[in-house]
XYZ file of C-alpha atoms in Angstrom:
719
model
C 42.272 63.122 -94.277
C 45.220 65.876 -94.996
C 42.626 68.721 -95.743
C 40.891 67.812 -92.590
C 43.781 68.268 -90.267
C 45.113 71.109 -92.015
C 41.453 72.723 -91.265
C 41.752 71.869 -87.861
C 45.168 73.443 -87.296
C 43.997 76.516 -89.289
C 40.978 76.628 -87.220
C 43.018 76.056 -83.686
C 45.820 78.354 -84.634
C 42.986 80.914 -85.748
C 41.681 80.680 -81.796
C 45.474 80.534 -80.424
C 46.173 83.875 -82.445
C 43.024 85.669 -81.179
C 44.037 84.743 -77.348
C 47.982 85.242 -77.597
C 48.280 87.579 -80.790
C 50.900 85.387 -82.308
C 50.587 82.043 -84.422
C 51.721 78.611 -83.062
C 54.195 78.343 -85.008
C 55.988 81.727 -83.790
C 55.922 80.479 -80.103
C 58.868 81.509 -78.080
C 60.162 82.791 -74.468
C 60.453 86.240 -75.480
C 56.673 86.295 -76.778
C 54.808 84.516 -73.671
C 56.623 87.138 -71.669
C 55.261 90.018 -73.502
C 51.800 88.552 -73.054
C 52.454 87.397 -69.211
C 53.238 90.901 -69.183
C 49.989 92.537 -70.731
C 48.404 95.037 -68.238
C 45.316 94.355 -66.994
C 42.825 95.727 -64.341
C 43.725 95.203 -61.183
C 40.646 95.454 -58.844
C 39.983 92.053 -59.534
C 43.146 90.830 -57.697
C 42.573 93.549 -55.240
C 39.333 91.895 -54.074
C 41.064 88.837 -54.201
C 43.566 89.742 -51.809
C 41.057 91.270 -49.499
C 38.496 88.325 -49.305
C 41.894 85.965 -48.717
C 42.997 87.967 -46.093
C 39.923 87.715 -44.402
C 39.129 84.039 -44.720
C 43.085 83.381 -43.058
C 41.817 85.746 -39.984
C 39.220 83.246 -39.139
C 40.731 80.092 -40.265
C 43.940 80.774 -37.717
C 41.990 80.778 -34.532
C 39.566 77.415 -36.211
C 41.644 75.072 -38.179
C 44.838 76.051 -37.338
C 44.173 75.500 -33.726
C 44.972 78.898 -32.552
C 41.798 79.244 -30.406
C 43.367 76.206 -28.528
C 47.396 77.163 -28.317
C 47.743 75.383 -24.815
C 46.569 72.127 -25.984
C 47.890 71.628 -29.187
C 51.416 73.069 -28.165
C 51.731 72.952 -24.292
C 52.235 69.314 -23.867
C 56.295 68.896 -24.505
C 54.892 64.844 -24.519
C 53.013 64.680 -27.068
C 54.469 63.116 -30.212
C 55.020 65.675 -33.221
C 55.301 64.305 -37.177
C 57.344 67.053 -38.920
C 57.904 66.231 -42.491
C 61.387 67.160 -41.961
C 63.343 65.593 -39.229
C 65.374 68.857 -37.903
C 62.014 71.040 -37.602
C 60.563 70.614 -33.899
C 57.517 73.041 -33.124
C 58.414 75.931 -30.591
C 57.586 75.226 -27.055
C 54.813 78.091 -25.532
C 54.897 80.386 -25.056
C 57.189 81.063 -28.199
C 54.573 79.314 -30.551
C 52.363 82.081 -29.253
C 54.274 84.309 -31.123
C 54.628 82.556 -34.382
C 50.702 82.674 -34.255
C 50.606 86.305 -33.651
C 53.133 86.891 -36.583
C 50.862 84.647 -38.679
C 47.262 86.475 -37.718
C 49.078 89.951 -38.334
C 50.597 88.649 -41.567
C 46.786 87.601 -42.492
C 45.503 91.071 -41.353
C 48.527 93.087 -43.305
C 47.304 91.003 -46.671
C 43.675 91.988 -45.920
C 44.497 95.309 -45.810
C 47.213 95.598 -48.238
C 49.292 97.413 -45.423
C 53.174 96.543 -45.714
C 52.038 94.194 -48.094
C 55.425 92.391 -48.851
C 56.738 91.822 -45.311
C 52.813 90.886 -44.244
C 52.295 88.297 -46.992
C 55.913 86.800 -46.673
C 55.293 86.520 -42.661
C 52.073 84.887 -43.294
C 53.421 82.416 -45.985
C 56.445 81.652 -44.016
C 54.521 80.946 -40.169
C 52.306 78.730 -42.345
C 54.097 76.683 -43.737
C 56.384 76.354 -40.670
C 52.998 74.783 -38.982
C 52.242 72.674 -41.665
C 55.688 71.552 -41.862
C 56.032 70.944 -38.335
C 52.736 68.610 -37.892
C 51.998 66.710 -41.017
C 49.130 64.898 -39.308
C 47.059 68.255 -39.633
C 48.465 68.455 -43.475
C 45.625 68.414 -46.043
C 44.379 69.278 -49.316
C 42.791 72.525 -48.342
C 45.833 73.540 -46.166
C 47.987 72.994 -48.533
C 46.106 75.276 -50.921
C 45.849 78.209 -48.456
C 49.594 77.811 -48.181
C 50.439 77.900 -51.815
C 47.884 81.169 -52.465
C 49.680 82.798 -49.876
C 52.698 81.867 -51.396
C 51.622 83.277 -54.840
C 50.256 86.451 -53.549
C 53.819 87.326 -52.390
C 55.011 87.821 -55.493
C 52.165 89.548 -57.086
C 50.974 93.548 -57.202
C 48.005 92.520 -55.195
C 49.037 96.004 -53.012
C 48.498 98.749 -55.623
C 45.136 98.941 -55.933
C 42.588 99.286 -52.776
C 44.967 99.324 -50.336
C 46.616 101.188 -47.417
C 50.392 100.963 -49.297
C 48.725 102.455 -52.459
C 47.098 105.332 -50.341
C 49.896 106.409 -48.403
C 52.629 106.034 -51.311
C 50.681 107.022 -54.330
C 54.071 105.806 -56.312
C 53.051 102.089 -55.799
C 49.250 102.853 -56.499
C 48.768 101.274 -60.066
C 45.272 100.942 -62.050
C 46.577 97.785 -63.887
C 48.709 94.622 -62.853
C 50.663 92.282 -65.490
C 48.884 89.454 -66.563
C 50.915 86.710 -64.769
C 49.494 88.392 -61.490
C 46.048 86.267 -62.583
C 47.546 83.955 -64.603
C 49.366 82.189 -61.947
C 46.438 82.139 -59.440
C 44.002 81.065 -61.899
C 46.142 77.759 -63.030
C 46.294 77.086 -58.964
C 42.744 76.992 -58.650
C 42.567 75.215 -62.402
C 44.591 72.557 -60.857
C 42.245 72.473 -57.780
C 39.351 71.592 -59.803
C 41.086 69.469 -62.528
C 43.065 66.958 -60.589
C 39.935 66.382 -58.617
C 38.620 64.927 -61.333
C 41.358 63.125 -62.382
C 41.811 61.958 -59.021
C 38.198 60.452 -58.815
C 38.666 58.762 -62.207
C 39.395 55.473 -60.409
C 37.387 52.051 -60.550
C 36.604 52.280 -56.928
C 35.208 56.297 -57.427
C 32.891 55.608 -60.548
C 31.346 52.036 -59.427
C 30.138 54.159 -56.460
C 32.347 52.578 -53.451
C 34.544 55.721 -52.362
C 31.321 57.472 -50.589
C 28.261 55.635 -49.693
C 25.471 56.691 -48.312
C 26.799 60.604 -48.240
C 23.481 61.166 -49.673
C 21.039 61.012 -46.751
C 22.327 63.960 -45.687
C 19.363 67.221 -46.104
C 21.127 69.064 -49.074
C 20.510 65.783 -51.397
C 16.793 65.983 -50.375
C 15.924 67.781 -53.710
C 17.345 64.831 -55.461
C 15.521 62.508 -53.836
C 12.723 63.771 -55.074
C 12.889 61.544 -58.095
C 16.250 59.527 -56.960
C 16.573 57.166 -54.326
C 19.491 57.312 -51.506
C 21.343 54.682 -53.905
C 20.656 56.253 -56.988
C 21.816 59.852 -55.762
C 24.900 58.119 -54.137
C 26.032 56.893 -57.488
C 24.778 59.134 -59.947
C 24.926 62.577 -58.120
C 27.553 62.095 -55.469
C 30.198 59.881 -57.511
C 29.365 60.640 -61.602
C 28.252 64.342 -61.580
C 30.851 64.910 -59.492
C 33.729 63.314 -61.352
C 32.235 65.143 -64.080
C 31.996 68.790 -62.340
C 35.727 68.747 -60.699
C 37.230 67.580 -64.494
C 35.488 70.359 -66.317
C 34.211 73.214 -64.437
C 37.161 74.872 -64.569
C 37.023 75.037 -68.264
C 33.195 76.228 -68.118
C 34.169 79.120 -66.064
C 36.848 80.290 -68.189
C 34.320 80.004 -71.298
C 31.938 83.305 -71.266
C 29.442 81.751 -73.085
C 29.028 79.204 -69.789
C 30.418 81.360 -67.330
C 27.269 82.345 -65.417
C 25.793 78.602 -65.144
C 29.259 77.217 -64.289
C 29.740 79.490 -61.294
C 25.874 78.967 -60.269
C 27.007 75.373 -59.669
C 30.581 75.625 -58.575
C 28.783 78.159 -55.849
C 26.020 75.480 -54.548
C 28.570 72.901 -54.831
C 30.869 74.609 -52.427
C 28.095 75.638 -50.246
C 26.925 71.996 -50.148
C 30.310 70.954 -48.878
C 30.463 73.275 -46.080
C 27.312 71.693 -44.736
C 28.488 68.187 -45.586
C 32.112 68.370 -44.303
C 34.140 69.890 -41.518
C 36.637 71.657 -43.974
C 36.814 74.759 -42.316
C 37.844 77.883 -44.700
C 38.078 76.120 -47.899
C 34.158 76.415 -49.543
C 34.532 80.601 -48.481
C 38.135 80.684 -50.077
C 36.944 79.012 -53.074
C 34.200 81.069 -53.178
C 36.134 84.310 -53.012
C 38.720 83.156 -55.502
C 35.734 82.494 -58.439
C 35.301 86.100 -59.643
C 38.818 85.079 -60.842
C 37.714 83.777 -63.793
C 35.535 86.657 -64.809
C 36.652 89.827 -66.521
C 39.553 91.615 -65.047
C 37.208 94.819 -64.627
C 34.642 93.261 -62.817
C 34.884 95.017 -59.517
C 34.735 98.536 -61.269
C 32.213 97.856 -63.187
C 29.829 96.978 -60.615
C 31.309 100.165 -58.627
C 30.294 101.913 -61.589
C 26.835 100.647 -62.007
C 26.011 101.547 -58.348
C 27.345 104.854 -58.814
C 25.771 105.658 -62.223
C 22.226 104.366 -60.417
C 23.342 106.507 -57.622
C 23.566 109.342 -59.722
C 20.618 108.687 -61.614
C 18.273 108.279 -58.598
C 19.916 111.743 -57.502
C 19.354 113.361 -60.247
C 15.094 112.334 -60.432
C 15.032 113.291 -56.705
C 16.747 116.916 -57.527
C 14.171 116.975 -60.806
C 11.537 116.645 -58.638
C 12.816 118.958 -56.000
C 13.334 121.829 -58.519
C 9.655 121.133 -59.686
C 8.215 122.380 -56.073
C 10.239 125.693 -56.238
C 8.215 128.999 -55.958
C 7.751 131.179 -58.995
C 9.879 133.629 -57.164
C 12.630 131.563 -57.048
C 12.486 131.378 -60.966
C 12.024 134.734 -61.318
C 15.191 135.722 -59.126
C 16.965 133.525 -61.163
C 16.107 135.039 -64.562
C 17.051 138.539 -62.997
C 20.062 137.251 -61.982
C 21.103 135.499 -65.303
C 20.443 138.839 -66.828
C 23.289 140.819 -64.385
C 25.482 138.109 -65.440
C 24.950 138.548 -69.438
C 25.857 141.965 -68.814
C 28.556 141.663 -67.126
C 29.729 138.666 -69.399
C 29.480 141.199 -72.458
C 31.770 143.605 -70.419
C 34.384 140.971 -69.689
C 34.282 139.929 -73.095
C 35.220 143.383 -74.235
C 38.268 143.726 -72.195
C 39.600 140.459 -73.242
C 39.118 141.493 -76.754
C 41.770 144.359 -75.999
C 43.502 141.878 -74.079
C 44.068 139.263 -77.152
C 45.487 142.117 -79.624
C 48.391 143.180 -76.776
C 48.900 139.155 -76.125
C 49.700 138.875 -80.244
C 52.520 140.816 -80.163
C 54.081 139.779 -77.482
C 53.561 136.008 -78.743
C 55.469 137.014 -82.185
C 58.665 138.274 -80.205
C 58.449 134.920 -78.124
C 58.244 132.706 -81.264
C 61.466 134.955 -83.093
C 63.507 134.503 -80.059
C 63.316 131.035 -79.769
C 63.953 130.589 -83.802
C 67.324 131.972 -82.897
C 67.490 129.551 -79.570
C 66.779 126.532 -81.420
C 69.505 126.854 -83.900
C 71.875 126.295 -80.694
C 70.092 123.914 -78.889
C 69.805 121.419 -82.014
C 73.634 120.901 -81.849
C 73.271 119.938 -78.078
C 69.946 118.098 -78.588
C 72.073 115.663 -81.547
C 74.649 114.736 -78.856
C 72.312 114.087 -75.750
C 70.126 111.840 -78.146
C 72.413 109.591 -78.880
C 73.188 109.181 -74.931
C 69.387 108.947 -74.033
C 69.072 106.186 -76.957
C 71.612 104.019 -75.757
C 70.241 104.411 -71.884
C 66.918 103.488 -73.064
C 68.130 100.406 -74.775
C 69.913 99.061 -71.830
C 66.658 99.517 -69.550
C 65.024 97.389 -72.527
C 67.211 94.736 -72.339
C 67.048 94.623 -68.637
C 63.093 94.907 -68.606
C 62.994 92.265 -71.103
C 65.225 90.031 -69.081
C 63.230 90.083 -66.169
C 60.207 89.470 -67.879
C 61.990 86.209 -69.402
C 63.107 85.299 -66.000
C 59.450 85.420 -64.645
C 58.336 83.539 -67.901
C 60.527 80.775 -67.025
C 59.697 80.704 -63.225
C 56.019 80.294 -64.071
C 56.944 77.358 -66.281
C 58.878 75.869 -63.591
C 55.982 76.205 -61.076
C 53.730 75.031 -63.589
C 55.533 71.904 -64.237
C 56.097 71.415 -60.592
C 52.056 71.677 -59.451
C 51.405 69.194 -62.728
C 54.074 66.693 -61.883
C 53.314 66.436 -57.865
C 50.142 64.937 -57.743
C 51.908 62.017 -60.086
C 55.426 62.085 -57.927
C 53.881 58.850 -55.582
C 56.426 56.880 -58.048
C 59.571 58.991 -56.354
C 58.193 59.367 -52.421
C 57.307 55.477 -51.655
C 58.013 55.641 -48.273
C 54.613 57.862 -48.086
C 52.571 55.634 -49.869
C 50.485 53.105 -47.906
C 46.793 51.708 -49.277
C 47.011 54.962 -50.912
C 49.166 57.182 -52.486
C 51.132 60.047 -50.629
C 50.455 62.132 -47.625
C 47.121 63.459 -48.261
C 47.948 66.744 -48.655
C 49.326 67.629 -51.879
C 47.455 64.825 -54.589
C 44.098 66.641 -54.185
C 42.392 63.452 -53.955
C 39.859 65.312 -51.722
C 37.148 62.754 -50.564
C 38.572 59.932 -52.900
C 38.443 57.595 -49.862
C 36.841 56.808 -47.119
C 38.313 55.557 -43.733
C 36.709 53.636 -41.001
C 39.173 53.071 -38.261
C 38.010 49.670 -36.279
C 41.126 49.799 -33.674
C 44.564 50.260 -32.836
C 46.433 48.131 -30.432
C 49.987 49.810 -29.209
C 51.710 46.766 -27.418
C 55.172 47.477 -25.734
C 57.568 44.583 -24.502
C 60.369 44.763 -22.104
C 62.857 42.422 -23.453
C 64.928 42.416 -20.452
C 62.546 42.351 -17.579
C 59.638 40.117 -19.831
C 56.859 42.555 -19.284
C 54.426 43.383 -21.376
C 51.943 46.252 -21.374
C 49.601 48.278 -23.602
C 49.668 52.015 -24.604
C 46.728 53.909 -24.737
C 47.179 55.069 -28.542
C 45.750 58.496 -29.147
C 47.474 59.194 -25.443
C 50.706 60.820 -26.849
C 49.159 61.982 -30.307
C 47.127 65.196 -31.303
C 44.821 63.017 -33.647
C 44.276 59.306 -34.901
C 45.579 60.318 -38.814
C 49.082 59.453 -37.637
C 47.733 55.406 -37.429
C 47.296 55.461 -41.411
C 50.628 56.157 -42.581
C 53.489 54.395 -42.517
C 55.878 57.262 -42.058
C 54.054 58.306 -39.150
C 53.753 55.121 -37.471
C 57.447 54.881 -37.747
C 57.621 58.415 -35.820
C 55.101 57.367 -33.110
C 57.303 54.193 -32.062
C 60.411 56.403 -31.301
C 58.403 59.414 -29.427
C 56.827 56.206 -27.534
C 60.003 55.013 -26.484
C 61.280 58.345 -25.150
C 58.468 59.012 -23.501
C 57.931 55.739 -21.900
C 61.984 55.511 -20.861
C 61.159 58.837 -18.974
C 58.149 58.143 -17.416
C 60.297 54.768 -16.100
C 63.080 56.625 -14.833
C 60.920 59.302 -12.482
C 58.769 55.919 -10.860
C 59.192 51.980 -10.495
C 57.267 50.081 -12.681
C 56.336 46.586 -10.183
C 56.473 46.223 -6.687
C 60.111 45.006 -6.774
C 61.182 48.833 -7.464
C 62.726 47.444 -10.945
C 62.523 50.415 -13.982
C 62.138 49.457 -17.245
C 64.701 48.113 -19.400
C 66.059 50.356 -22.575
C 66.053 46.966 -24.721
C 61.877 47.437 -25.351
C 60.031 46.601 -28.566
C 56.799 48.172 -30.013
C 54.339 46.210 -31.883
C 51.531 48.152 -33.668
C 47.982 46.630 -34.650
C 45.481 48.890 -36.745
C 42.517 47.922 -38.077
C 40.867 49.845 -40.729
C 38.388 50.008 -43.477
C 38.674 51.714 -47.005
C 35.971 52.354 -49.050
C 33.715 50.269 -47.419
C 36.016 47.055 -47.895
C 36.083 44.168 -45.105
C 38.282 45.513 -41.994
C 41.857 44.409 -42.016
C 45.461 44.898 -40.393
C 47.439 47.595 -42.383
C 50.676 46.932 -40.385
C 52.655 43.809 -39.300
C 51.752 43.438 -35.974
C 54.779 40.667 -35.701
C 57.215 43.656 -36.669
C 59.061 45.394 -33.852
C 58.765 48.740 -35.022
C 61.803 50.299 -33.078
C 64.224 47.654 -35.191
C 62.663 48.512 -38.683
C 63.533 51.048 -41.292
C 61.902 53.679 -42.972
C 62.890 55.897 -46.102
C 60.996 58.470 -47.985
C 62.217 56.885 -51.068
C 61.415 53.026 -50.362
C 58.102 51.360 -50.100
C 57.057 50.757 -46.599
C 58.444 47.347 -45.582
C 56.126 46.231 -42.333
C 52.940 47.336 -44.307
C 50.566 44.656 -45.094
C 48.955 44.501 -48.403
C 44.850 45.450 -49.206
C 43.190 42.089 -49.408
C 41.668 42.951 -53.071
C 40.511 39.223 -53.071
C 37.429 40.214 -50.915
C 36.286 43.110 -53.785
C 34.024 40.141 -55.033
C 31.915 40.390 -51.855
C 31.219 44.302 -52.119
C 27.443 43.532 -53.159
C 26.735 40.519 -50.451
C 28.319 42.819 -47.947
C 25.978 45.607 -48.847
C 22.779 43.420 -48.984
C 23.957 41.900 -45.474
C 24.478 45.177 -44.314
C 20.915 46.190 -45.288
C 19.048 43.164 -43.832
C 21.185 43.722 -40.683
C 19.885 46.957 -40.329
C 16.399 46.095 -40.911
C 16.472 43.819 -37.799
C 16.147 47.136 -35.659
C 17.284 50.904 -35.371
C 20.044 49.620 -33.272
C 21.474 46.645 -35.085
C 24.526 46.728 -36.912
C 27.798 44.244 -38.385
C 31.146 45.013 -39.327
C 33.226 42.419 -41.777
C 36.469 41.949 -41.068
C 39.136 39.815 -43.138
C 42.560 38.247 -41.872
C 45.851 36.680 -43.124
C 47.068 33.105 -42.823
C 48.794 32.774 -39.578
C 47.998 35.990 -38.009
C 45.811 36.185 -35.113
C 43.026 38.505 -33.871
C 42.438 39.785 -30.333
C 38.805 41.512 -29.419
C 37.225 42.631 -26.554
C 33.255 42.626 -26.458
C 31.841 45.593 -24.530
C 29.226 44.828 -22.299
C 26.657 47.226 -24.332
C 26.773 45.488 -27.603
C 24.039 42.316 -26.982
C 23.319 39.145 -29.504
C 27.207 39.022 -30.577
C 27.222 36.262 -33.231
C 30.577 35.397 -34.878
C 29.858 34.145 -39.133
C 32.436 32.558 -41.091
C 32.306 33.887 -44.523
C 35.056 32.439 -45.730
C 38.139 29.944 -44.440
C 39.048 28.334 -42.224
C 39.607 29.824 -38.136
C 39.797 28.768 -34.756
C 37.526 30.791 -32.141
C 39.185 30.995 -28.194
C 37.183 32.785 -25.815
C 38.869 34.137 -22.506
C 37.980 31.764 -19.462
C 39.527 32.105 -15.695
C 43.164 31.474 -14.919
C 41.845 28.147 -12.975
C 39.959 26.839 -15.697
C 41.007 24.854 -18.632
C 40.366 26.957 -22.003
C 38.597 25.827 -25.231
C 38.736 26.310 -28.561
C 36.118 26.331 -31.735
C 37.432 25.516 -34.802
C 34.810 27.119 -37.459
C 34.677 26.790 -41.308
C 32.625 28.445 -43.919
C 29.144 29.112 -43.267
C 29.804 28.182 -39.445
C 28.404 30.554 -36.751
C 29.101 31.283 -32.881
C 26.852 33.392 -30.378
C 29.963 35.122 -28.600
C 29.707 36.496 -24.556
C 29.831 40.027 -24.020
C 32.138 41.857 -21.651
C 35.219 39.354 -22.197
C 38.285 39.029 -24.552
C 38.115 35.837 -27.498
C 40.988 35.388 -30.215
C 40.295 34.491 -33.511
C 43.281 32.501 -35.331
C 43.179 32.266 -38.920
C 44.515 28.278 -39.300
C 43.836 28.185 -43.209
C 46.227 28.661 -46.138
C 44.095 32.065 -47.884
C 42.631 34.823 -46.107
C 39.645 34.345 -44.197
C 36.400 36.490 -43.940
C 34.115 37.004 -41.243
C 31.777 39.256 -39.759
C 30.346 40.328 -36.617
C 26.745 40.760 -35.949
C 25.041 42.599 -32.823
C 22.939 44.891 -30.926
C 24.122 48.011 -29.447
C 22.200 49.060 -26.444
C 23.561 52.089 -25.782
C 22.711 53.878 -29.063
C 18.871 53.708 -27.763
C 19.797 57.185 -25.578
C 21.886 58.483 -28.517
C 18.751 58.286 -30.918
C 16.705 60.903 -28.185
C 19.316 63.226 -28.433
C 18.288 67.000 -30.062
C 18.198 67.059 -33.954
C 20.754 68.967 -35.370
C 19.798 72.122 -37.119
C 20.066 72.185 -41.051
C 21.930 75.722 -40.906
C 23.200 76.746 -38.018
C 24.484 79.697 -39.051
C 24.069 82.155 -36.482
C 25.961 79.167 -33.841
C 28.788 78.716 -36.858
C 29.333 82.662 -36.532
C 29.142 82.878 -33.110
C 31.543 79.907 -32.774
C 34.107 81.589 -35.154
C 33.845 85.089 -33.042
C 34.233 82.862 -29.788
C 37.349 81.147 -31.311
C 38.485 84.610 -32.195
C 38.145 86.492 -28.827
C 40.028 83.255 -27.232
C 42.722 83.366 -29.585
C 43.044 86.942 -28.824
C 43.119 86.414 -24.980
C 45.561 83.338 -25.568
C 47.995 85.491 -27.696
C 47.985 88.381 -25.146
C 48.237 85.759 -22.272
C 51.246 84.307 -23.787
C 53.109 87.514 -24.983
C 53.002 88.708 -21.597
C 54.643 85.675 -20.126
C 56.800 85.635 -22.380
C 57.700 89.364 -21.842
C 57.972 88.078 -17.942
C 60.206 85.382 -18.540
C 62.616 87.265 -20.632
C 62.705 90.296 -18.391
C 63.429 87.657 -15.566
C 66.224 86.300 -17.226
C 67.350 89.760 -18.203
C 67.685 90.464 -14.350
C 68.748 87.418 -13.077
C 71.855 87.690 -15.647
C 72.062 91.293 -14.300
C 72.471 89.655 -10.755
C 75.382 87.481 -11.734
């Protein structure tokens, strides 16, 4: 056994030496620093810089909201969700200055012009936009911010850049290896952690992403697999194995080409499946980082050699078309040149004889001078050696510091995806914010309803607020930290409006003593739809901390997992009735009440109790006596459309029930025009239109800002 372990160790140590040029037992910070600073061809890094900068130029007007500046940042009453409480968005048109700086920074990165300033500007503005509004946070936006941050410290502008053209001192054909290592590590984390996060029972049992294979990009698989088999084997298991291992396959030279093809197809499919902006294209642009460092020069040299060979062949055939007269003229010209060459050689021989005499005299003078200069050189050499030794120590110290900082970054990026046991306040049914965890497409959310109730405790007034009226999107409703921020924002907006107008005919204003209750119903990964937050808790009187669990979060009802197969069977049965029939499965806690309005376009609505004991109360006119119906497991009742009703769980355990219905409004949607499969022209047109609108908004905002500044200046002068 010891011999086998020794053989394995020797084999690994041999491979380790081939890669790092030192043995595993000899590993220390100095040798790692030397390894990370080995010079590598700079061309691949330059291509990555250029392509990333171009991708960000299109990302800013689109996913960063640059083409809709007024809609995103123009309304001061819009609720904001900053990650850090002291960060607040600038008002328009000042926010346009941030976007202009962000875009110019991306342009500077792509061109390699004023690179350090451009990359710092881009990174600072990008992270400001991320931190000031975390409801837009996602994995790929986080990735873009990290790549911009890493490029800031690299020497990516030393090759194929305006900086290198204007200042030859910056030009260099090589860069230290750590410039590549840190970027390759970041994308290794992207792929590998995405695979690790998919190694859960939810994903591997095929419930995380359902019916995705109905998209046309999976048609080749459906030639020999059913939709459910494609969902399970391709979408879940293959993608799990792919994310977990693809970075390793791209680093291994023997499998690199096949891995690159699969990775390119994977990202192209994602660009069709999801609306994730420039993320697939940035991944495609950075895939060549895993090829040899000099691949752009190899491609360039191959193209140049091919051009030279083609040119020589063409010249050869052109020469064959020359006339005999031209050939004869060439011969005469050569004879004349030969005679002139003979005369020149004769003169050169005489010149050489005279030059030998001058050389001998010069050597004698040098020997005499060497005796005197040796004494001076011996004195200066000791001083030079000391200076060189000092420079080497300084450079070695910088290299070791760089190596340590890279090690810290590597540790942080490996630790953050598992740091949710610290930041418990950002956890809900899933762990952490949807951003730094790399849990891409691991969870599928299906929002059913969001109800915001406001109660004036002094005047006994109760009313409801449109949940998305003051918010930029609906993501806030799934996170306890943003729900806490939303309640305080709504209070400020409501009280501000109350002071401007009266709330009833008696002229009363809303009192400051108000309570806000939130009832969010959502489904995670095809489970029962259930409430996320306790609707009995006043969000204005509850505390929140990033390091303690959310106290008002309702637990995920895992007791309903045993129903999953049955739910799929029921859903297939209901969908088989007709194209517009559907079903919703709900679960509720004991002692809680669910109030629901049935829209008039829903027909044949039936409530069926799957498990538990509930009371159904339909809405009645004020002058009529209300009625209630107690339903047990297996009972069902038809509901009337166009009215409210309540369902109260009167049992001691969670109740599970479902609504089946026919949606008459879906008939019109089914007659809409089909969506093209590859709307490439439409997408390019949309992106360029967004770029044009972004430019127009920026110019307009800057002019407005200059006008405001000049107006204030004039007013100050008058005062």
